Short mmCIF file of C-alpha atoms (C1' of nucleotides) in Angstrom, two decimals:
data_model
loop_
_atom_site.label_atom_id
_atom_site.label_comp_id
_atom_site.label_asym_id
_atom_site.label_seq_id
_atom_site.Cartn_x
_atom_site.Cartn_y
_atom_site.Cartn_z
CA MET U 1 0.00 0.00 0.00
CA PHE U 2 1.37 3.33 -1.04
CA ARG U 3 1.07 6.05 1.59
CA LEU U 4 0.31 9.12 -0.45
CA ALA U 5 1.65 12.36 1.01
CA ALA U 6 -1.49 14.12 -0.15
CA LYS U 7 -3.72 11.89 1.92
CA MET U 8 -4.64 13.95 4.95
CA ASP U 9 -5.31 11.36 7.60
CA ALA U 10 -5.94 12.30 11.20
CA ARG U 11 -2.28 12.00 12.08
CA SER U 12 -1.16 14.44 9.39
CA LYS U 13 -3.95 16.84 10.24
CA LEU U 14 -2.95 16.75 13.90
CA LEU U 15 0.71 17.39 13.12
CA ASP U 16 -0.10 20.33 10.86
CA ALA U 17 -2.51 21.73 13.43
CA ALA U 18 0.13 21.30 16.14
CA LEU U 19 2.62 23.44 14.22
CA SER U 20 0.09 26.24 14.05
CA VAL U 21 -1.46 26.04 17.50
CA ILE U 22 1.81 25.58 19.39
CA ARG U 23 3.45 28.45 17.53
CA HIS U 24 0.55 30.66 18.57
CA LYS U 25 0.13 29.62 22.20
CA GLY U 26 3.19 27.67 23.20
CA TYR U 27 3.30 23.98 24.06
CA SER U 28 1.96 23.87 27.61
CA ALA U 29 -0.97 26.16 26.89
CA SER U 30 -1.99 24.11 23.85
CA THR U 31 -4.53 21.58 25.07
CA VAL U 32 -5.26 18.24 23.48
CA ASP U 33 -8.87 19.28 22.93
CA GLU U 34 -7.75 22.43 21.17
CA LEU U 35 -5.31 20.56 18.97
CA CYS U 36 -8.06 18.13 18.01
CA ALA U 37 -10.49 20.94 17.23
CA ALA U 38 -7.91 22.74 15.08
CA ALA U 39 -7.19 19.52 13.22
CA GLY U 40 -10.86 18.65 12.86
CA VAL U 41 -10.47 15.25 14.49
CA THR U 42 -11.69 13.70 17.72
CA LYS U 43 -9.80 12.92 20.86
CA GLY U 44 -10.01 9.23 20.08
CA ALA U 45 -8.02 9.84 16.91
CA PHE U 46 -5.44 11.80 18.86
CA PHE U 47 -4.70 9.02 21.33
CA HIS U 48 -4.91 6.42 18.61
CA HIS U 49 -1.93 8.01 16.87
CA PHE U 50 -0.02 9.39 19.87
CA ARG U 51 0.53 7.75 23.22
CA SER U 52 0.45 11.08 25.03
CA LYS U 53 0.59 14.81 24.49
CA ASP U 54 4.36 14.68 24.92
CA ALA U 55 4.57 12.03 22.18
CA LEU U 56 2.77 14.45 19.89
CA GLY U 57 5.30 17.11 20.89
CA VAL U 58 8.15 14.89 19.77
CA ALA U 59 6.35 14.02 16.53
CA ALA U 60 5.57 17.69 15.91
CA ALA U 61 9.25 18.60 16.31
CA ASP U 62 10.20 15.84 13.86
CA HIS U 63 7.46 16.99 11.49
CA TRP U 64 8.84 20.51 11.74
CA SER U 65 12.30 19.21 10.89
CA GLU U 66 10.98 17.50 7.77
CA THR U 67 8.92 20.49 6.66
CA THR U 68 11.74 22.98 7.10
CA SER U 69 14.33 20.62 5.61
CA ALA U 70 12.29 20.46 2.44
CA LEU U 71 11.89 24.23 2.34
CA PHE U 72 15.60 24.91 2.68
CA ALA U 73 16.67 22.05 0.43
CA GLU U 74 14.83 23.49 -2.53
CA ALA U 75 15.71 27.12 -1.82
CA ALA U 76 17.74 29.03 -4.40
CA TYR U 77 20.61 30.08 -2.14
CA HIS U 78 22.46 26.83 -2.86
CA ARG U 79 22.98 27.88 -6.49
CA HIS U 80 25.75 30.39 -5.87
CA ALA U 81 29.14 29.22 -7.06
CA ASP U 82 31.08 30.78 -4.19
CA PRO U 83 30.51 29.08 -0.82
CA LEU U 84 30.57 32.39 1.06
CA ASP U 85 27.90 33.68 -1.30
CA ARG U 86 25.85 30.62 -0.43
CA VAL U 87 26.16 31.36 3.28
CA LEU U 88 25.25 35.02 2.82
CA ALA U 89 22.37 34.08 0.53
CA TYR U 90 21.15 31.72 3.23
CA VAL U 91 21.07 34.64 5.66
CA ASP U 92 19.24 36.74 3.09
CA PHE U 93 16.77 33.91 2.58
CA ARG U 94 16.13 33.75 6.31
CA LYS U 95 15.50 37.49 6.30
CA SER U 96 13.07 37.14 3.41
CA LEU U 97 11.07 34.65 5.46
CA LEU U 98 10.29 37.30 8.09
CA GLN U 99 6.90 38.05 6.57
CA GLY U 100 3.34 38.01 7.87
CA GLY U 101 2.35 37.66 11.49
CA VAL U 102 4.87 36.85 14.19
CA SER U 103 3.51 33.33 14.60
CA ASP U 104 3.99 32.73 10.87
CA PHE U 105 7.76 33.13 10.85
CA THR U 106 8.84 32.10 14.35
CA CYS U 107 10.28 28.70 15.13
CA LEU U 108 8.26 25.84 16.60
CA VAL U 109 11.17 24.03 18.20
CA GLY U 110 12.68 27.19 19.64
CA THR U 111 9.38 27.84 21.34
CA MET U 112 8.91 24.28 22.56
CA VAL U 113 12.38 23.74 23.94
CA GLN U 114 12.05 26.80 26.18
CA GLU U 115 9.11 25.21 27.97
CA THR U 116 10.15 21.59 27.97
CA TYR U 117 13.93 21.48 28.35
CA GLU U 118 13.68 20.35 31.96
CA THR U 119 10.33 18.63 32.09
CA ALA U 120 10.25 16.63 28.83
CA PRO U 121 13.70 15.39 27.77
CA GLU U 122 12.34 13.62 24.70
CA ILE U 123 10.89 16.84 23.35
CA ARG U 124 14.06 18.71 24.19
CA ASP U 125 16.13 16.16 22.28
CA ALA U 126 13.80 16.35 19.28
CA CYS U 127 14.12 20.15 19.30
CA ASP U 128 17.89 19.88 19.55
CA ARG U 129 17.94 17.48 16.60
CA SER U 130 15.92 19.97 14.60
CA ILE U 131 18.08 23.00 15.37
CA SER U 132 21.43 21.25 15.27
CA GLY U 133 20.50 19.29 12.16
CA HIS U 134 19.57 22.47 10.36
CA ALA U 135 22.75 24.20 11.50
CA ALA U 136 24.74 21.26 10.17
CA THR U 137 23.52 22.00 6.65
CA LEU U 138 25.56 25.22 6.78
CA VAL U 139 28.83 23.73 7.97
CA ALA U 140 30.12 22.49 4.61
CA ASP U 141 29.65 25.90 2.96
CA ILE U 142 31.30 27.71 5.85
CA GLU U 143 34.23 25.30 5.79
CA ALA U 144 34.58 25.71 2.03
CA ALA U 145 34.53 29.48 2.39
CA MET U 146 37.24 29.26 5.01
CA ALA U 147 39.35 26.88 2.95
CA GLU U 148 38.99 29.02 -0.17
CA ARG U 149 40.57 31.92 1.70
CA GLY U 150 43.18 29.85 3.44
CA MET U 151 41.66 30.86 6.76
CA VAL U 152 42.78 29.12 9.88
CA ALA U 153 40.19 30.22 12.37
CA THR U 154 41.40 30.30 15.91
CA GLY U 155 38.76 30.60 18.57
CA TRP U 156 35.86 29.49 16.38
CA THR U 157 34.87 26.72 14.02
CA ALA U 158 32.52 26.35 11.10
CA GLN U 159 30.27 24.42 13.46
CA SER U 160 30.20 27.19 16.05
CA LEU U 161 29.46 29.83 13.41
CA ALA U 162 26.64 27.70 12.03
CA LEU U 163 25.15 27.38 15.51
CA HIS U 164 25.63 31.10 16.06
CA THR U 165 23.46 31.85 13.02
CA GLN U 166 20.71 29.81 14.64
CA ALA U 167 21.19 31.58 17.96
CA VAL U 168 20.79 34.95 16.26
CA LEU U 169 17.64 33.79 14.49
CA GLN U 170 16.12 32.32 17.64
CA GLY U 171 16.91 35.47 19.58
CA ALA U 172 15.52 37.61 16.78
CA PHE U 173 12.26 35.68 17.07
CA ILE U 174 12.06 36.42 20.78
CA LEU U 175 12.57 40.14 20.18
CA ALA U 176 9.96 40.04 17.42
CA LYS U 177 7.50 38.44 19.84
CA ALA U 178 8.28 41.02 22.51
CA LYS U 179 7.90 43.94 20.13
CA GLY U 180 5.08 42.49 18.06
CA GLY U 181 6.74 42.88 14.68
CA ALA U 182 9.39 41.54 12.33
CA GLU U 183 11.46 44.74 12.00
CA VAL U 184 13.65 44.13 15.04
CA ALA U 185 14.31 40.58 13.82
CA ALA U 186 15.30 41.84 10.38
CA ASP U 187 17.75 44.27 11.98
CA SER U 188 19.38 41.44 13.89
CA VAL U 189 19.67 39.33 10.74
CA ASP U 190 21.34 42.33 9.09
CA HIS U 191 23.88 42.38 11.92
CA LEU U 192 24.46 38.67 11.42
CA ARG U 193 25.12 39.19 7.72
CA ARG U 194 27.50 42.05 8.47
CA TYR U 195 29.37 39.86 10.96
CA ILE U 196 29.88 37.09 8.42
CA GLU U 197 31.06 39.58 5.81
CA LEU U 198 33.54 41.12 8.23
CA LEU U 199 34.69 37.74 9.44
CA PHE U 200 35.57 36.67 5.92
CA GLY U 201 37.21 39.97 5.04
CA ARG U 202 34.51 41.09 2.67
CA VAL U 203 33.59 44.75 3.12
CA PRO U 204 29.90 45.05 3.93
CA ALA U 205 27.73 46.86 1.41
CA SER U 206 27.29 49.90 3.60
CA GLN U 207 30.18 49.79 6.01
CA PRO U 208 30.69 52.89 8.14
CA ALA U 209 33.82 54.90 7.44
CA HIS U 210 36.49 55.04 10.11
CA THR U 211 38.05 58.48 10.11
CA SER U 212 40.22 58.16 13.20
CA THR U 213 42.87 55.55 13.91
CA SER U 214 42.33 54.96 17.60
CA ALA U 215 43.68 51.76 19.09
CA MET S 1 5.63 52.92 58.02
CA PHE S 2 8.91 52.04 56.35
CA ARG S 3 8.74 49.08 54.03
CA LEU S 4 12.02 47.33 54.60
CA ALA S 5 13.41 45.53 51.57
CA ALA S 6 14.61 42.78 53.86
CA LYS S 7 11.14 42.01 55.10
CA MET S 8 10.07 38.93 53.23
CA ASP S 9 6.34 39.27 53.07
CA ALA S 10 4.21 36.89 51.05
CA ARG S 11 4.35 39.12 47.99
CA SER S 12 8.15 39.18 47.90
CA LYS S 13 8.36 35.46 48.53
CA LEU S 14 5.93 34.82 45.69
CA LEU S 15 7.89 37.02 43.28
CA ASP S 16 11.18 35.35 44.13
CA ALA S 17 9.61 31.92 43.83
CA ALA S 18 8.08 32.89 40.49
CA LEU S 19 11.49 33.75 39.04
CA SER S 20 12.75 30.32 39.96
CA VAL S 21 9.73 28.18 39.11
CA ILE S 22 8.94 29.89 35.80
CA ARG S 23 12.56 29.69 34.68
CA HIS S 24 12.47 25.96 35.34
CA LYS S 25 9.08 25.05 33.88
CA GLY S 26 7.91 27.98 31.81
CA TYR S 27 4.97 30.21 32.56
CA SER S 28 1.99 28.13 31.46
CA ALA S 29 3.19 24.97 33.16
CA SER S 30 3.77 26.80 36.45
CA THR S 31 0.59 26.43 38.47
CA VAL S 32 -0.60 28.80 41.14
CA ASP S 33 -0.50 26.01 43.70
CA GLU S 34 3.08 25.24 42.78
CA LEU S 35 4.12 28.87 43.00
CA CYS S 36 2.53 29.09 46.45
CA ALA S 37 4.25 25.93 47.62
CA ALA S 38 7.63 27.16 46.36
CA ALA S 39 7.09 30.49 48.12
CA GLY S 40 5.82 28.85 51.30
CA VAL S 41 2.58 30.80 51.27
CA THR S 42 -1.06 29.89 50.83
CA LYS S 43 -3.36 30.45 47.91
CA GLY S 44 -5.20 33.08 49.87
CA ALA S 45 -2.02 35.13 50.08
CA PHE S 46 -1.47 34.74 46.35
CA PHE S 47 -4.83 36.17 45.35
CA HIS S 48 -4.63 38.81 48.04
CA HIS S 49 -1.56 40.29 46.35
CA PHE S 50 -2.30 39.47 42.71
CA ARG S 51 -5.63 39.70 40.92
CA SER S 52 -4.79 36.74 38.72
CA LYS S 53 -1.98 34.50 37.58
CA ASP S 54 -1.37 36.87 34.67
CA ALA S 55 -1.05 39.78 37.09
CA LEU S 56 1.68 37.84 38.87
CA GLY S 57 3.33 37.29 35.48
CA VAL S 58 3.48 41.03 34.90
CA ALA S 59 4.77 41.65 38.43
CA ALA S 60 7.38 38.91 38.01
CA ALA S 61 8.65 40.50 34.81
CA ASP S 62 8.90 43.87 36.57
CA HIS S 63 10.62 42.22 39.52
CA TRP S 64 13.05 40.62 37.08
CA SER S 65 13.76 44.04 35.58
CA GLU S 66 14.55 45.47 38.99
CA THR S 67 16.73 42.55 40.04
CA THR S 68 18.76 42.52 36.84
CA SER S 69 19.00 46.32 36.71
CA ALA S 70 20.65 46.29 40.10
CA LEU S 71 23.03 43.51 39.08
CA PHE S 72 24.20 45.32 35.94
CA ALA S 73 24.25 48.76 37.55
CA GLU S 74 26.84 47.69 40.09
CA ALA S 75 28.89 45.56 37.72
CA ALA S 76 32.50 46.51 37.05
CA TYR S 77 32.30 46.81 33.27
CA HIS S 78 31.23 50.47 33.54
CA ARG S 79 34.63 51.43 34.93
CA HIS S 80 36.55 51.28 31.66
CA ALA S 81 37.55 54.68 30.34
CA ASP S 82 36.99 53.81 26.68
CA PRO S 83 33.33 53.35 25.72
CA LEU S 84 34.11 50.46 23.37
CA ASP S 85 35.94 48.76 26.21
CA ARG S 86 32.81 49.17 28.31
CA VAL S 87 30.69 47.52 25.62
CA LEU S 88 33.13 44.64 25.21
CA ALA S 89 33.42 44.26 28.97
CA TYR S 90 29.64 44.08 29.13
CA VAL S 91 29.75 41.17 26.70
CA ASP S 92 32.47 39.53 28.76
CA PHE S 93 30.36 40.03 31.87
CA ARG S 94 27.40 38.36 30.19
CA LYS S 95 29.64 35.44 29.28
CA SER S 96 30.87 35.19 32.87
CA LEU S 97 27.26 34.82 34.02
CA LEU S 98 26.87 31.57 32.07
CA GLN S 99 27.53 29.44 35.14
CA GLY S 100 25.65 26.72 36.94
CA GLY S 101 22.54 24.99 35.65
CA VAL S 102 20.74 26.17 32.53
CA SER S 103 17.83 27.51 34.56
CA ASP S 104 20.26 29.59 36.63
CA PHE S 105 21.53 31.75 33.79
CA THR S 106 18.63 31.86 31.32
CA CYS S 107 16.26 34.78 31.07
CA LEU S 108 12.84 34.87 32.70
CA VAL S 109 11.28 37.37 30.33
CA GLY S 110 12.69 35.70 27.23
CA THR S 111 11.01 32.51 28.37
CA MET S 112 7.73 34.15 29.29
CA VAL S 113 7.30 36.24 26.17
CA GLN S 114 7.56 33.15 23.98
CA GLU S 115 4.48 31.68 25.62
CA THR S 116 2.42 34.79 26.18
CA TYR S 117 3.09 37.16 23.28
CA GLU S 118 -0.30 36.46 21.74
CA THR S 119 -2.38 35.41 24.70
CA ALA S 120 -1.35 37.90 27.41
CA PRO S 121 -0.47 41.34 26.00
CA GLU S 122 0.23 42.77 29.45
CA ILE S 123 2.90 40.15 30.11
CA ARG S 124 4.34 40.62 26.63
CA ASP S 125 4.62 44.37 27.22
CA ALA S 126 6.28 43.84 30.58
CA CYS S 127 8.80 41.49 28.96
CA ASP S 128 9.43 44.00 26.20
CA ARG S 129 10.03 46.72 28.77
CA SER S 130 12.54 44.47 30.50
CA ILE S 131 14.50 43.53 27.38
CA SER S 132 14.33 46.92 25.67
CA GLY S 133 15.07 48.77 28.89
CA HIS S 134 18.16 46.68 29.47
CA ALA S 135 19.29 47.14 25.86
CA ALA S 136 18.86 50.89 26.29
CA THR S 137 21.57 50.91 28.97
CA LEU S 138 24.07 50.00 26.24
CA VAL S 139 23.12 52.66 23.73
CA ALA S 140 25.08 55.56 25.22
CA ASP S 141 28.34 53.58 25.30
CA ILE S 142 27.85 52.33 21.74
CA GLU S 143 27.12 55.86 20.54
CA ALA S 144 30.16 57.18 22.36
CA ALA S 145 32.33 54.48 20.80
CA MET S 146 31.00 55.41 17.38
CA ALA S 147 31.51 59.13 17.95
CA GLU S 148 35.05 58.61 19.26
CA ARG S 149 35.96 57.00 15.95
CA GLY S 150 34.05 59.44 13.81
CA MET S 151 31.92 56.55 12.57
CA VAL S 152 28.84 57.29 10.57
CA ALA S 153 27.10 53.97 10.56
CA THR S 154 24.88 53.39 7.57
CA GLY S 155 22.48 50.50 7.82
CA TRP S 156 22.61 50.20 11.58
CA THR S 157 22.28 52.30 14.72
CA ALA S 158 23.52 52.11 18.28
CA GLN S 159 19.99 51.11 19.20
CA SER S 160 19.89 48.24 16.71
CA LEU S 161 23.28 46.96 17.84
CA ALA S 162 22.17 47.09 21.46
CA LEU S 163 19.06 45.07 20.60
CA HIS S 164 21.18 42.67 18.58
CA THR S 165 23.28 41.89 21.66
CA GLN S 166 20.07 40.90 23.43
CA ALA S 167 18.96 38.79 20.48
CA VAL S 168 22.24 36.89 20.53
CA LEU S 169 21.94 36.30 24.27
CA GLN S 170 18.31 35.17 24.06
CA GLY S 171 19.16 32.85 21.18
CA ALA S 172 22.18 31.53 23.06
CA PHE S 173 19.87 30.63 25.94
CA ILE S 174 17.63 28.65 23.62
CA LEU S 175 20.58 26.69 22.25
CA ALA S 176 21.80 26.10 25.80
CA LYS S 177 18.40 24.72 26.73
CA ALA S 178 18.34 22.49 23.65
CA LYS S 179 21.83 21.15 24.27
CA GLY S 180 21.63 21.08 28.05
CA GLY S 181 24.76 23.12 28.71
CA ALA S 182 26.30 26.58 28.66
CA GLU S 183 29.11 25.87 26.19
CA VAL S 184 27.13 26.59 23.05
CA ALA S 185 25.90 29.84 24.58
CA ALA S 186 29.45 30.90 25.43
CA ASP S 187 30.50 30.24 21.84
CA SER S 188 27.73 32.49 20.57
CA VAL S 189 28.73 35.25 22.99
CA ASP S 190 32.27 34.91 21.66
CA HIS S 191 30.95 35.46 18.14
CA LEU S 192 29.07 38.51 19.37
CA ARG S 193 32.26 39.94 20.89
CA ARG S 194 34.17 39.28 17.68
CA TYR S 195 31.46 41.05 15.68
CA ILE S 196 31.65 44.17 17.80
CA GLU S 197 35.44 44.20 17.59
CA LEU S 198 35.33 43.87 13.79
CA LEU S 199 32.59 46.46 13.50
CA PHE S 200 34.67 49.02 15.34
CA GLY S 201 37.84 48.19 13.47
CA ARG S 202 39.53 46.54 16.39
CA VAL S 203 41.33 43.33 15.44
CA PRO S 204 39.99 40.45 17.52
CA ALA S 205 42.40 38.80 19.88
CA SER S 206 42.70 35.65 17.79
CA GLN S 207 41.63 36.67 14.32
CA PRO S 208 42.24 34.14 11.55
CA ALA S 209 44.80 35.09 8.95
CA HIS S 210 43.63 35.76 5.42
CA THR S 211 46.20 34.50 2.95
CA SER S 212 44.30 35.01 -0.27
CA THR S 213 42.79 38.21 -1.65
CA SER S 214 39.57 36.90 -3.14
CA ALA S 215 36.84 39.45 -3.86
"C1'" DT O 1 -12.25 50.04 73.90
"C1'" DT O 2 -14.07 49.87 69.32
"C1'" DC O 3 -13.62 50.51 64.46
"C1'" DT O 4 -11.28 49.74 60.27
"C1'" DA O 5 -7.92 48.21 57.12
"C1'" DT O 6 -4.44 45.04 55.74
"C1'" DA O 7 -2.44 40.53 55.50
"C1'" DC O 8 -3.18 36.11 55.35
"C1'" DC O 9 -5.54 31.37 55.79
"C1'" DG O 10 -7.49 27.12 53.70
"C1'" DA O 11 -11.67 24.78 52.39
"C1'" DC O 12 -14.41 24.93 48.48
"C1'" DT O 13 -16.10 25.05 43.52
"C1'" DA O 14 -16.96 25.14 38.62
"C1'" DG O 15 -14.73 24.13 34.79
"C1'" DT O 16 -10.79 22.01 32.40
"C1'" DT O 17 -7.15 18.66 31.82
"C1'" DG O 18 -4.82 14.51 29.85
"C1'" DG O 19 -6.05 10.12 29.35
"C1'" DT O 20 -9.23 5.69 29.10
"C1'" DA O 21 -12.85 2.36 27.90
"C1'" DT O 22 -15.75 0.82 24.68
"C1'" DG O 23 -17.90 0.74 20.28
"C1'" DT O 24 -17.97 0.56 15.20
"C1'" DA O 25 -17.40 1.27 10.09
"C1'" DG O 26 -14.73 -0.22 6.51
"C1'" DA O 27 -10.81 -2.65 4.38
"C1'" DC O 28 -8.30 -6.74 4.00
"C1'" DT O 29 -7.74 -11.99 4.77
"C1'" DG O 30 -8.69 -16.72 4.74
"C1'" DC D 1 -18.61 -14.66 4.45
"C1'" DA D 2 -16.77 -14.96 9.20
"C1'" DG D 3 -12.68 -13.12 11.32
"C1'" DT D 4 -9.35 -9.61 12.05
"C1'" DC D 5 -7.13 -5.35 11.84
"C1'" DT D 6 -6.80 -0.37 11.40
"C1'" DA D 7 -8.69 4.02 12.05
"C1'" DC D 8 -11.30 6.39 14.00
"C1'" DA D 9 -15.73 8.09 17.28
"C1'" DT D 10 -18.17 8.85 21.77
"C1'" DA D 11 -18.79 8.79 26.48
"C1'" DC D 12 -16.61 9.08 30.41
"C1'" DC D 13 -13.36 9.92 34.54
"C1'" DA D 14 -10.04 11.18 38.18
"C1'" DA D 15 -6.98 14.70 38.87
"C1'" DC D 16 -6.00 19.17 38.50
"C1'" DT D 17 -6.88 24.22 37.49
"C1'" DA D 18 -7.53 29.19 38.51
"C1'" DG D 19 -10.17 31.63 41.25
"C1'" DT D 20 -13.71 32.48 45.40
"C1'" DC D 21 -15.29 33.09 49.91
"C1'" DG D 22 -15.94 33.33 54.72
"C1'" DG D 23 -13.02 33.63 58.38
"C1'" DT D 24 -8.87 35.03 61.57
"C1'" DA D 25 -4.91 37.79 63.32
"C1'" DT D 26 -2.82 42.04 64.02
"C1'" DA D 27 -1.97 46.85 64.00
"C1'" DG D 28 -3.10 51.57 64.03
"C1'" DA D 29 -6.71 55.25 64.51
"C1'" DA D 30 -10.39 57.36 67.14
#
DNA sequence: TTCTATACCGACTAGTTGGTATGTAGACTG
DNA sequence: CAGTCTACATACCAACTAGTCGGTATAGAA
């Protein structure tokens, strides 16, 4: 039997609904009844497919990983010939995603891990897999950009820079939630881009002039 | 009647307990009964001092602002003569705070705003006040550092850089929660320091050598 | 002393919570 | 065509939830 992706069974509907509801209200405040209502299924269906609410949380994080993986895999930023251009285009792509309402562009797993890191280790691990797995997709390009320039980074690695990009994005989402808009997040992503440009010795598009020679 | 700060009335005990409990479990998952138990007070005392759980959330965010304001106001990083040194020393101070368990160094308001930004506007605003107010304490030093160098920043402002430092820290906390340790957060703070050094034309302590002249 | 206001107590409640028990419609199997 | 399995649906429950309410203790004012 072929499991068609288009077939929206109760499980798929619940996972899609979970992405939306949890991004709006957080994990703890999202009730099973509410998730069922949003998915248009009954509670019986919920507990048929998931042992518990926490099990749904883990599945939702995995579902998020798959959804976002697909989005980034087909994105155009990979097409650049130069690896540094690919990294910068990734940052630009992330900035371009900051559209619509705050709950439309913020990160499910970043939200969930804040609430569950101590109380639900399985969810925390699923969130870590999602974030760290996504960061890992950047490492090869960063390493190539370093190698191309003969850079021997001391004090940081391609891995740590990749994780730093995710930290900036997650933090930008928090500021966007606090301020109720995407602008502050876009500003932070701009700073991230500028950092990467400076780090690799490329002069940022609109770099301030230094007129004094202090220090 | 003088209200002594040392007098631990039920209200103060509840606020202190709230900082701890909410940082461990998040806001939604922290029940009123649990907050009372942690504070060693009864439910009657809780609702005598706070109209609702959300009202406690707002008060806890304000209490957090006061507590952290005091901590940073007396910190030594202000003593540097050069404003850029003060900014960098602030970053170093933030890194030095990444000690102990994850719940000991992560941010209350960053956690709370993730859960409440859509459902409890009063809490969201209190969290925004806390984050933005703290960021504002950095603006004067950043502006002074810019002015000292005759920098005319295009594309960013002292305000946006100050907010970016908070974004990096908040994101670093999320990664620390996901990975269960402070190391990844410290790495991100290192990247933040390096960015500020590069931005102000100061060569980072251990900057990688560029051997090629691409671009 | 009496009045009043504040601070606190703890039993209670109405509604909600995650989870269960049982039933059943349809597809597949022999 | 009886038997079995999956994929749900419905009714239900014990525990928990935020919030209420009548009461008590104490201190200062009159």
